[in-house]
PDB file of C-alpha atoms in Angstrom:
ATOM      1  CA  MET O   1       8.056  17.137 -12.381  1.00 49.00           C
ATOM      2  CA  SER O   2       5.149  17.343  -9.938  1.00 57.00           C
ATOM      3  CA  ASP O   3       5.709  17.970  -6.234  1.00 70.00           C
ATOM      4  CA  GLN O   4       2.026  17.259  -5.547  1.00 92.00           C
ATOM      5  CA  ALA O   5       1.652  13.717  -6.921  1.00 97.00           C
ATOM      6  CA  TYR O   6       3.522  10.421  -6.779  1.00 97.00           C
ATOM      7  CA  TYR O   7       3.070   9.856 -10.524  1.00 97.00           C
ATOM      8  CA  VAL O   8       2.480  11.978 -13.610  1.00 97.00           C
ATOM      9  CA  PRO O   9       0.469  10.333 -16.435  1.00 96.00           C
ATOM     10  CA  LEU O  10       2.210  10.059 -19.808  1.00 96.00           C
ATOM     11  CA  GLY O  11      -0.696   8.532 -21.706  1.00 92.00           C
ATOM     12  CA  SER O  12      -1.842   5.122 -22.879  1.00 86.00           C
ATOM     13  CA  THR O  13      -0.241   3.091 -25.641  1.00 77.00           C
ATOM     14  CA  GLU O  14      -3.099   0.586 -25.936  1.00 80.00           C
ATOM     15  CA  ALA O  15      -6.080  -0.709 -23.977  1.00 80.00           C
ATOM     16  CA  GLY O  16      -5.030  -1.760 -20.480  1.00 84.00           C
ATOM     17  CA  VAL O  17      -1.573  -0.139 -20.742  1.00 93.00           C
ATOM     18  CA  GLU O  18      -0.577   3.226 -19.224  1.00 96.00           C
ATOM     19  CA  ARG O  19       2.751   4.999 -18.747  1.00 96.00           C
ATOM     20  CA  PHE O  20       3.769   7.276 -15.878  1.00 97.00           C
ATOM     21  CA  ALA O  21       6.657   9.467 -14.826  1.00 96.00           C
ATOM     22  CA  THR O  22       7.766   8.846 -11.234  1.00 96.00           C
ATOM     23  CA  THR O  23       8.341  11.751  -8.845  1.00 96.00           C
ATOM     24  CA  ALA O  24      10.747  12.065  -5.911  1.00 94.00           C
ATOM     25  CA  LEU O  25       7.822  11.672  -3.504  1.00 95.00           C
ATOM     26  CA  THR O  26       8.003   7.892  -4.031  1.00 96.00           C
ATOM     27  CA  VAL O  27      11.590   7.467  -2.750  1.00 95.00           C
ATOM     28  CA  SER O  28      12.158   4.501  -0.437  1.00 92.00           C
ATOM     29  CA  THR O  29      13.434   4.602   3.132  1.00 86.00           C
ATOM     30  CA  TRP O  30      16.034   1.969   2.276  1.00 86.00           C
ATOM     31  CA  ALA O  31      17.666   3.504  -0.826  1.00 88.00           C
ATOM     32  CA  ASP O  32      17.254   6.708  -2.809  1.00 89.00           C
ATOM     33  CA  THR O  33      17.456   4.748  -6.076  1.00 92.00           C
ATOM     34  CA  MET O  34      14.182   2.878  -5.640  1.00 94.00           C
ATOM     35  CA  GLN O  35      10.556   3.506  -4.727  1.00 96.00           C
ATOM     36  CA  HIS O  36       8.879   2.790  -1.418  1.00 95.00           C
ATOM     37  CA  GLY O  37       6.426  -0.092  -1.724  1.00 95.00           C
ATOM     38  CA  ALA O  38       3.309   1.998  -1.022  1.00 97.00           C
ATOM     39  CA  PRO O  39       3.029   4.176  -4.173  1.00 97.00           C
ATOM     40  CA  PRO O  40       3.523   1.246  -6.606  1.00 98.00           C
ATOM     41  CA  SER O  41       0.990  -0.783  -4.595  1.00 98.00           C
ATOM     42  CA  ALA O  42      -1.575   2.001  -4.872  1.00 98.00           C
ATOM     43  CA  LEU O  43      -0.857   2.432  -8.594  1.00 98.00           C
ATOM     44  CA  LEU O  44      -1.449  -1.283  -9.157  1.00 98.00           C
ATOM     45  CA  VAL O  45      -4.702  -1.057  -7.180  1.00 98.00           C
ATOM     46  CA  ARG O  46      -5.753   1.858  -9.396  1.00 98.00           C
ATOM     47  CA  ALA O  47      -5.263  -0.411 -12.429  1.00 97.00           C
ATOM     48  CA  LEU O  48      -7.144  -3.282 -10.771  1.00 98.00           C
ATOM     49  CA  GLU O  49     -10.092  -0.992 -10.035  1.00 97.00           C
ATOM     50  CA  ARG O  50     -10.192   0.470 -13.552  1.00 96.00           C
ATOM     51  CA  CYS O  51      -9.697  -2.739 -15.542  1.00 96.00           C
ATOM     52  CA  GLN O  52     -13.052  -3.485 -17.230  1.00 95.00           C
ATOM     53  CA  GLN O  53     -14.645  -1.652 -14.330  1.00 93.00           C
ATOM     54  CA  ARG O  54     -18.101  -2.698 -13.098  1.00 92.00           C
ATOM     55  CA  PRO O  55     -20.320  -0.559 -10.837  1.00 93.00           C
ATOM     56  CA  ASP O  56     -21.751  -3.638  -9.087  1.00 95.00           C
ATOM     57  CA  SER O  57     -18.423  -5.078  -7.849  1.00 97.00           C
ATOM     58  CA  ARG O  58     -15.392  -4.098  -5.761  1.00 97.00           C
ATOM     59  CA  LEU O  59     -11.973  -5.391  -4.732  1.00 98.00           C
ATOM     60  CA  THR O  60     -12.108  -7.696  -1.716  1.00 98.00           C
ATOM     61  CA  ARG O  61      -8.584  -9.125  -1.563  1.00 98.00           C
ATOM     62  CA  VAL O  62      -5.412  -7.729  -3.104  1.00 98.00           C
ATOM     63  CA  VAL O  63      -1.963  -9.347  -3.185  1.00 98.00           C
ATOM     64  CA  ILE O  64       1.027  -7.235  -4.208  1.00 98.00           C
ATOM     65  CA  GLU O  65       4.247  -9.050  -5.111  1.00 98.00           C
ATOM     66  CA  ILE O  66       7.426  -6.961  -5.239  1.00 96.00           C
ATOM     67  CA  LEU O  67       9.439  -8.686  -7.970  1.00 95.00           C
ATOM     68  CA  GLY O  68      12.475  -6.415  -7.679  1.00 93.00           C
ATOM     69  CA  PRO O  69      13.492  -2.856  -6.817  1.00 93.00           C
ATOM     70  CA  VAL O  70      11.032  -0.436  -8.432  1.00 95.00           C
ATOM     71  CA  PRO O  71      13.242   2.242 -10.027  1.00 95.00           C
ATOM     72  CA  LEU O  72      12.692   6.000 -10.028  1.00 94.00           C
ATOM     73  CA  SER O  73      12.022   6.066 -13.751  1.00 94.00           C
ATOM     74  CA  GLU O  74       9.221   5.979 -16.281  1.00 95.00           C
ATOM     75  CA  ILE O  75       7.034   2.975 -15.601  1.00 96.00           C
ATOM     76  CA  GLU O  76       4.293   1.127 -17.443  1.00 97.00           C
ATOM     77  CA  VAL O  77       1.219  -0.465 -15.906  1.00 97.00           C
ATOM     78  CA  ARG O  78      -0.518  -3.316 -17.729  1.00 97.00           C
ATOM     79  CA  SER O  79      -3.806  -4.827 -16.549  1.00 97.00           C
ATOM     80  CA  TRP O  80      -6.232  -7.544 -17.610  1.00 97.00           C
ATOM     81  CA  VAL O  81      -9.025  -9.795 -16.330  1.00 97.00           C
ATOM     82  CA  GLU O  82      -7.442 -13.180 -15.631  1.00 97.00           C
ATOM     83  CA  ARG O  83     -10.590 -15.032 -14.656  1.00 97.00           C
ATOM     84  CA  PRO O  84     -13.916 -13.389 -15.618  1.00 96.00           C
ATOM     85  CA  GLY O  85     -17.114 -14.113 -13.762  1.00 96.00           C
ATOM     86  CA  LYS O  86     -20.463 -12.580 -12.899  1.00 94.00           C
ATOM     87  CA  ARG O  87     -20.114 -12.862  -9.108  1.00 97.00           C
ATOM     88  CA  VAL O  88     -16.353 -13.250  -8.655  1.00 97.00           C
ATOM     89  CA  GLU O  89     -13.507 -12.360 -11.004  1.00 98.00           C
ATOM     90  CA  LEU O  90      -9.709 -12.207 -10.770  1.00 98.00           C
ATOM     91  CA  VAL O  91      -7.991  -9.077 -12.083  1.00 98.00           C
ATOM     92  CA  VAL O  92      -4.228  -8.738 -12.629  1.00 98.00           C
ATOM     93  CA  ALA O  93      -1.953  -5.710 -13.043  1.00 98.00           C
ATOM     94  CA  GLU O  94       1.811  -5.535 -13.559  1.00 98.00           C
ATOM     95  CA  LEU O  95       4.245  -2.663 -13.259  1.00 98.00           C
ATOM     96  CA  TRP O  96       7.037  -2.708 -15.855  1.00 97.00           C
ATOM     97  CA  ALA O  97      10.252  -0.690 -15.941  1.00 95.00           C
ATOM     98  CA  ALA O  98      13.598  -0.746 -17.732  1.00 88.00           C
ATOM     99  CA  GLY O  99      16.268  -2.884 -16.076  1.00 78.00           C
ATOM    100  CA  PRO O 100      20.020  -2.179 -15.841  1.00 77.00           C
ATOM    101  CA  ASP O 101      20.555  -3.569 -19.360  1.00 78.00           C
ATOM    102  CA  GLY O 102      17.787  -1.383 -20.801  1.00 78.00           C
ATOM    103  CA  SER O 103      15.327  -4.210 -21.345  1.00 85.00           C
ATOM    104  CA  GLU O 104      11.880  -3.874 -19.762  1.00 90.00           C
ATOM    105  CA  ARG O 105      10.809  -6.271 -17.023  1.00 94.00           C
ATOM    106  CA  ALA O 106       7.993  -6.648 -14.522  1.00 96.00           C
ATOM    107  CA  VAL O 107       9.027  -5.186 -11.144  1.00 97.00           C
ATOM    108  CA  ALA O 108       5.722  -5.557  -9.279  1.00 98.00           C
ATOM    109  CA  ARG O 109       2.519  -7.505  -9.740  1.00 98.00           C
ATOM    110  CA  GLY O 110      -0.923  -7.114  -8.204  1.00 98.00           C
ATOM    111  CA  THR O 111      -3.779  -9.599  -8.216  1.00 98.00           C
ATOM    112  CA  GLY O 112      -7.221  -8.750  -6.948  1.00 98.00           C
ATOM    113  CA  TRP O 113     -10.429 -10.678  -6.424  1.00 98.00           C
ATOM    114  CA  ARG O 114     -13.412  -8.518  -7.350  1.00 97.00           C
ATOM    115  CA  MET O 115     -16.736  -9.609  -5.917  1.00 98.00           C
ATOM    116  CA  GLN O 116     -20.253  -8.643  -6.907  1.00 97.00           C
ATOM    117  CA  THR O 117     -21.789  -6.618  -4.082  1.00 97.00           C
ATOM    118  CA  ALA O 118     -25.140  -7.065  -2.292  1.00 97.00           C
ATOM    119  CA  ASP O 119     -26.869  -5.372   0.638  1.00 97.00           C
ATOM    120  CA  THR O 120     -25.871  -7.070   3.913  1.00 98.00           C
ATOM    121  CA  THR O 121     -26.244  -3.986   6.133  1.00 97.00           C
ATOM    122  CA  PRO O 122     -28.458  -5.739   8.729  1.00 97.00           C
ATOM    123  CA  VAL O 123     -25.755  -8.328   9.536  1.00 98.00           C
ATOM    124  CA  GLN O 124     -22.569  -6.260   9.322  1.00 96.00           C
ATOM    125  CA  HIS O 125     -19.988  -7.059  12.025  1.00 97.00           C
ATOM    126  CA  ALA O 126     -16.315  -6.281  12.702  1.00 97.00           C
ATOM    127  CA  ALA O 127     -14.247  -8.939  14.487  1.00 97.00           C
ATOM    128  CA  ASP O 128     -11.408  -6.572  15.458  1.00 97.00           C
ATOM    129  CA  PRO O 129     -11.720  -3.717  17.992  1.00 97.00           C
ATOM    130  CA  ALA O 130     -11.656  -0.139  16.733  1.00 97.00           C
ATOM    131  CA  LEU O 131      -8.446   1.873  16.915  1.00 97.00           C
ATOM    132  CA  ALA O 132      -8.262   4.732  19.434  1.00 97.00           C
ATOM    133  CA  PRO O 133      -9.521   7.937  17.787  1.00 97.00           C
ATOM    134  CA  LEU O 134      -7.424  10.669  16.233  1.00 96.00           C
ATOM    135  CA  SER O 135      -8.169  12.883  19.234  1.00 96.00           C
ATOM    136  CA  GLN O 136      -5.974  10.610  21.370  1.00 96.00           C
ATOM    137  CA  SER O 137      -3.010  10.643  18.962  1.00 95.00           C
ATOM    138  CA  HIS O 138       0.126  12.781  18.967  1.00 93.00           C
ATOM    139  CA  THR O 139       2.789  13.882  16.523  1.00 89.00           C
ATOM    140  CA  ILE O 140       6.474  12.868  16.442  1.00 82.00           C
ATOM    141  CA  GLU O 141       9.228  14.935  14.880  1.00 72.00           C
ATOM    142  CA  MET O 142      10.025  12.862  11.775  1.00 65.00           C
ATOM    143  CA  GLU O 143      12.606  15.137  10.152  1.00 58.00           C
ATOM    144  CA  GLY O 144      16.146  13.940  10.809  1.00 54.00           C
ATOM    145  CA  ARG O 145      15.056  10.432  11.747  1.00 57.00           C
ATOM    146  CA  PHE O 146      16.059   7.473   9.591  1.00 58.00           C
ATOM    147  CA  TRP O 147      12.521   7.140   8.220  1.00 63.00           C
ATOM    148  CA  GLY O 148      11.774  10.858   7.850  1.00 63.00           C
ATOM    149  CA  THR O 149      12.597  11.275   4.142  1.00 69.00           C
ATOM    150  CA  GLY O 150      11.170  10.492   0.700  1.00 84.00           C
ATOM    151  CA  PHE O 151       7.775   8.832   0.625  1.00 93.00           C
ATOM    152  CA  VAL O 152       7.481   8.686   4.404  1.00 91.00           C
ATOM    153  CA  ALA O 153       7.736  12.493   4.586  1.00 90.00           C
ATOM    154  CA  SER O 154       4.785  12.806   2.159  1.00 93.00           C
ATOM    155  CA  LEU O 155       2.337  11.468   4.759  1.00 94.00           C
ATOM    156  CA  ASP O 156       0.722  13.143   7.732  1.00 94.00           C
ATOM    157  CA  TRP O 157       1.374  10.992  10.818  1.00 94.00           C
ATOM    158  CA  GLN O 158      -0.554  10.881  14.091  1.00 96.00           C
ATOM    159  CA  TRP O 159       0.805   8.299  16.519  1.00 95.00           C
ATOM    160  CA  LEU O 160      -1.047   6.237  19.103  1.00 96.00           C
ATOM    161  CA  ALA O 161       1.774   3.806  19.946  1.00 91.00           C
ATOM    162  CA  GLU O 162       5.287   4.441  18.701  1.00 78.00           C
ATOM    163  CA  ILE O 163       7.554   2.216  16.607  1.00 80.00           C
ATOM    164  CA  GLY O 164       9.354  -0.348  18.758  1.00 84.00           C
ATOM    165  CA  CYS O 165       6.830  -0.263  21.591  1.00 87.00           C
ATOM    166  CA  GLU O 166       5.672  -3.401  23.363  1.00 90.00           C
ATOM    167  CA  GLY O 167       2.665  -4.747  21.491  1.00 92.00           C
ATOM    168  CA  PRO O 168       1.385  -3.419  18.149  1.00 96.00           C
ATOM    169  CA  GLY O 169       2.600  -0.134  16.735  1.00 95.00           C
ATOM    170  CA  GLN O 170      -0.410   2.080  16.043  1.00 97.00           C
ATOM    171  CA  VAL O 171      -0.751   5.152  13.871  1.00 97.00           C
ATOM    172  CA  TRP O 172      -3.171   7.259  11.861  1.00 98.00           C
ATOM    173  CA  ALA O 173      -1.779   8.440   8.523  1.00 97.00           C
ATOM    174  CA  ARG O 174      -2.951  10.177   5.377  1.00 96.00           C
ATOM    175  CA  PRO O 175      -1.208  11.002   2.084  1.00 96.00           C
ATOM    176  CA  ASN O 176      -0.773  14.653   1.133  1.00 95.00           C
ATOM    177  CA  PRO O 177      -0.001  14.192  -2.600  1.00 96.00           C
ATOM    178  CA  ALA O 178      -2.319  12.755  -5.219  1.00 97.00           C
ATOM    179  CA  LEU O 179      -1.513   9.267  -6.439  1.00 98.00           C
ATOM    180  CA  VAL O 180      -1.728  10.359 -10.089  1.00 97.00           C
ATOM    181  CA  GLU O 181      -1.500  14.032 -10.966  1.00 97.00           C
ATOM    182  CA  GLY O 182      -4.919  15.572 -11.592  1.00 95.00           C
ATOM    183  CA  GLU O 183      -6.914  12.668 -10.115  1.00 96.00           C
ATOM    184  CA  PRO O 184      -8.699  12.318  -6.763  1.00 96.00           C
ATOM    185  CA  LEU O 185      -7.888   9.213  -4.760  1.00 97.00           C
ATOM    186  CA  THR O 186     -10.544   6.512  -4.537  1.00 97.00           C
ATOM    187  CA  PRO O 187     -11.077   5.133  -1.007  1.00 98.00           C
ATOM    188  CA  ILE O 188      -9.171   1.897  -1.731  1.00 98.00           C
ATOM    189  CA  GLN O 189      -6.339   3.725  -3.512  1.00 98.00           C
ATOM    190  CA  ARG O 190      -5.981   5.961  -0.447  1.00 98.00           C
ATOM    191  CA  LEU O 191      -5.818   2.898   1.805  1.00 98.00           C
ATOM    192  CA  PHE O 192      -3.043   1.334  -0.277  1.00 98.00           C
ATOM    193  CA  THR O 193      -1.089   4.583  -0.378  1.00 98.00           C
ATOM    194  CA  VAL O 194      -0.639   4.010   3.367  1.00 97.00           C
ATOM    195  CA  ALA O 195      -0.977   0.235   3.921  1.00 97.00           C
ATOM    196  CA  ASP O 196       2.600  -0.768   3.071  1.00 96.00           C
ATOM    197  CA  VAL O 197       3.937   1.234   6.051  1.00 95.00           C
ATOM    198  CA  ALA O 198       2.599  -1.506   8.367  1.00 96.00           C
ATOM    199  CA  ASN O 199       5.987  -3.232   8.276  1.00 94.00           C
ATOM    200  CA  GLY O 200       7.659  -0.097   9.655  1.00 92.00           C
ATOM    201  CA  VAL O 201       4.869   0.732  12.110  1.00 94.00           C
ATOM    202  CA  GLY O 202       5.054  -2.763  13.606  1.00 94.00           C
ATOM    203  CA  ALA O 203       8.853  -3.071  13.624  1.00 94.00           C
ATOM    204  CA  LYS O 204      10.786  -4.061  16.756  1.00 93.00           C
ATOM    205  CA  LEU O 205      14.218  -3.543  15.157  1.00 92.00           C
ATOM    206  CA  HIS O 206      15.954  -0.215  14.630  1.00 87.00           C
ATOM    207  CA  PRO O 207      16.503   0.553  10.917  1.00 85.00           C
ATOM    208  CA  SER O 208      20.010   1.904  11.558  1.00 83.00           C
ATOM    209  CA  GLU O 209      21.035  -1.605  12.692  1.00 91.00           C
ATOM    210  CA  TRP O 210      18.746  -3.865  10.630  1.00 92.00           C
ATOM    211  CA  THR O 211      17.023  -3.920   7.267  1.00 90.00           C
ATOM    212  CA  TYR O 212      13.571  -5.478   7.003  1.00 93.00           C
ATOM    213  CA  LEU O 213      12.186  -5.139   3.504  1.00 92.00           C
ATOM    214  CA  ASN O 214       8.869  -6.763   2.704  1.00 94.00           C
ATOM    215  CA  THR O 215       8.543  -8.872  -0.437  1.00 95.00           C
ATOM    216  CA  ASP O 216       4.759  -8.820  -0.574  1.00 97.00           C
ATOM    217  CA  LEU O 217       1.580  -7.287   0.751  1.00 97.00           C
ATOM    218  CA  THR O 218      -1.789  -9.017   1.230  1.00 98.00           C
ATOM    219  CA  VAL O 219      -4.896  -7.067   2.206  1.00 98.00           C
ATOM    220  CA  HIS O 220      -8.394  -8.443   2.794  1.00 98.00           C
ATOM    221  CA  LEU O 221     -11.112  -5.772   2.867  1.00 98.00           C
ATOM    222  CA  PHE O 222     -14.542  -6.584   4.331  1.00 98.00           C
ATOM    223  CA  ARG O 223     -15.602  -2.918   4.120  1.00 98.00           C
ATOM    224  CA  VAL O 224     -14.710  -0.015   1.822  1.00 98.00           C
ATOM    225  CA  PRO O 225     -12.922   2.649   3.913  1.00 98.00           C
ATOM    226  CA  GLU O 226     -14.261   6.165   4.315  1.00 97.00           C
ATOM    227  CA  GLY O 227     -12.591   9.496   5.041  1.00 97.00           C
ATOM    228  CA  GLU O 228      -9.037  10.821   4.699  1.00 97.00           C
ATOM    229  CA  TRP O 229      -7.278   8.976   7.526  1.00 98.00           C
ATOM    230  CA  VAL O 230      -6.048   5.371   7.456  1.00 98.00           C
ATOM    231  CA  GLY O 231      -5.396   3.663  10.765  1.00 98.00           C
ATOM    232  CA  VAL O 232      -2.740   0.947  11.062  1.00 98.00           C
ATOM    233  CA  SER O 233      -2.236  -1.375  14.017  1.00 97.00           C
ATOM    234  CA  ALA O 234       0.564  -3.831  13.244  1.00 97.00           C
ATOM    235  CA  GLU O 235       3.309  -5.920  14.820  1.00 96.00           C
ATOM    236  CA  THR O 236       6.166  -7.868  13.256  1.00 96.00           C
ATOM    237  CA  SER O 237       7.295 -11.327  14.386  1.00 96.00           C
ATOM    238  CA  TYR O 238      10.872 -12.460  13.634  1.00 96.00           C
ATOM    239  CA  GLY O 239      12.008 -16.033  13.090  1.00 97.00           C
ATOM    240  CA  PRO O 240      15.525 -17.423  13.729  1.00 97.00           C
ATOM    241  CA  ASP O 241      16.537 -17.647  10.056  1.00 97.00           C
ATOM    242  CA  GLY O 242      16.172 -14.134   8.625  1.00 97.00           C
ATOM    243  CA  VAL O 243      12.431 -14.231   7.921  1.00 97.00           C
ATOM    244  CA  GLY O 244       9.741 -12.142   9.586  1.00 97.00           C
ATOM    245  CA  MET O 245       6.005 -11.608   9.272  1.00 97.00           C
ATOM    246  CA  CYS O 246       4.103  -8.388   9.811  1.00 97.00           C
ATOM    247  CA  ALA O 247       0.409  -8.760  10.628  1.00 98.00           C
ATOM    248  CA  GLY O 248      -2.085  -6.048  11.373  1.00 97.00           C
ATOM    249  CA  VAL O 249      -5.489  -4.432  11.060  1.00 98.00           C
ATOM    250  CA  LEU O 250      -6.428  -1.484   8.828  1.00 98.00           C
ATOM    251  CA  HIS O 251      -8.991   1.073   9.960  1.00 98.00           C
ATOM    252  CA  ASP O 252     -10.927   4.174   9.037  1.00 98.00           C
ATOM    253  CA  GLU O 253     -12.374   6.511  11.664  1.00 97.00           C
ATOM    254  CA  SER O 254     -15.523   4.366  11.925  1.00 97.00           C
ATOM    255  CA  GLY O 255     -13.642   1.158  12.763  1.00 98.00           C
ATOM    256  CA  PRO O 256     -11.677  -1.695  11.191  1.00 98.00           C
ATOM    257  CA  VAL O 257     -11.973  -2.319   7.442  1.00 98.00           C
ATOM    258  CA  GLY O 258      -9.629  -5.271   6.882  1.00 98.00           C
ATOM    259  CA  ARG O 259      -6.425  -7.078   7.717  1.00 98.00           C
ATOM    260  CA  ILE O 260      -2.911  -6.938   6.293  1.00 98.00           C
ATOM    261  CA  ASN O 261       0.040  -9.354   6.149  1.00 98.00           C
ATOM    262  CA  GLN O 262       3.581  -8.903   4.839  1.00 98.00           C
ATOM    263  CA  THR O 263       6.550 -11.273   4.531  1.00 98.00           C
ATOM    264  CA  VAL O 264       9.761  -9.597   5.702  1.00 96.00           C
ATOM    265  CA  GLN O 265      13.399 -10.338   4.860  1.00 96.00           C
ATOM    266  CA  VAL O 266      15.495  -9.463   7.939  1.00 96.00           C
ATOM    267  CA  ARG O 267      19.242  -8.750   7.713  1.00 95.00           C
ATOM    268  CA  PRO O 268      21.775  -7.009   9.962  1.00 94.00           C
ATOM    269  CA  ARG O 269      23.446  -3.972   8.429  1.00 90.00           C
TER     270      ARG O 269
END
């Protein structure tokens, strides 16, 4: 089992279907029997990018739905074009795994709009301000903290504003392992290997007293990210009935690249 990748490829059974072994690097903060949301999200994005791939288009919006706990087991990814089109098309990928009764079921689903690209360099504009640079960040000792194990420990973290602070939590992060053993990360795969941490970065509740699992992840990308580091500026709002919403901005070192939203289920421990 690899200690340098989140997943190990086991081959394809047919067109649009791949199987993977899961490594311990994917383990969730909330339970050591399931995966953190980030690696499955990135694996689904990998499938969305590769499905009937076109050099003149890219993903512009991705929605990840977590349909149930993603187990630490062999998993299968299935992908297809749901709505073909020359300028805009909808691509779908699902992650399947064996349930408690042994039968396979979908545990996560990703949908992505792919848009034909064109040169709009003269009019490019970012509505959100850039994140403070890496040179202004600092490290925090993660080992021994509630969130310092499993997947979270596989990232390099450089903090600008700590978890629980007033206003948005802000961090630069980058994954150390490969997503799939033997493969380099594409820029959007790298982004999604980090993006799901927004819920934790923007949290105002301590995880030893509360759980706040997200059920989904929506990312809009107006620019393809560059470089190794992903910047996250995010803050979670909590309603009175056990529901929260995390909202934030995703960055590379040149500036913002898109926005992220997550729905959060909030419960006391």
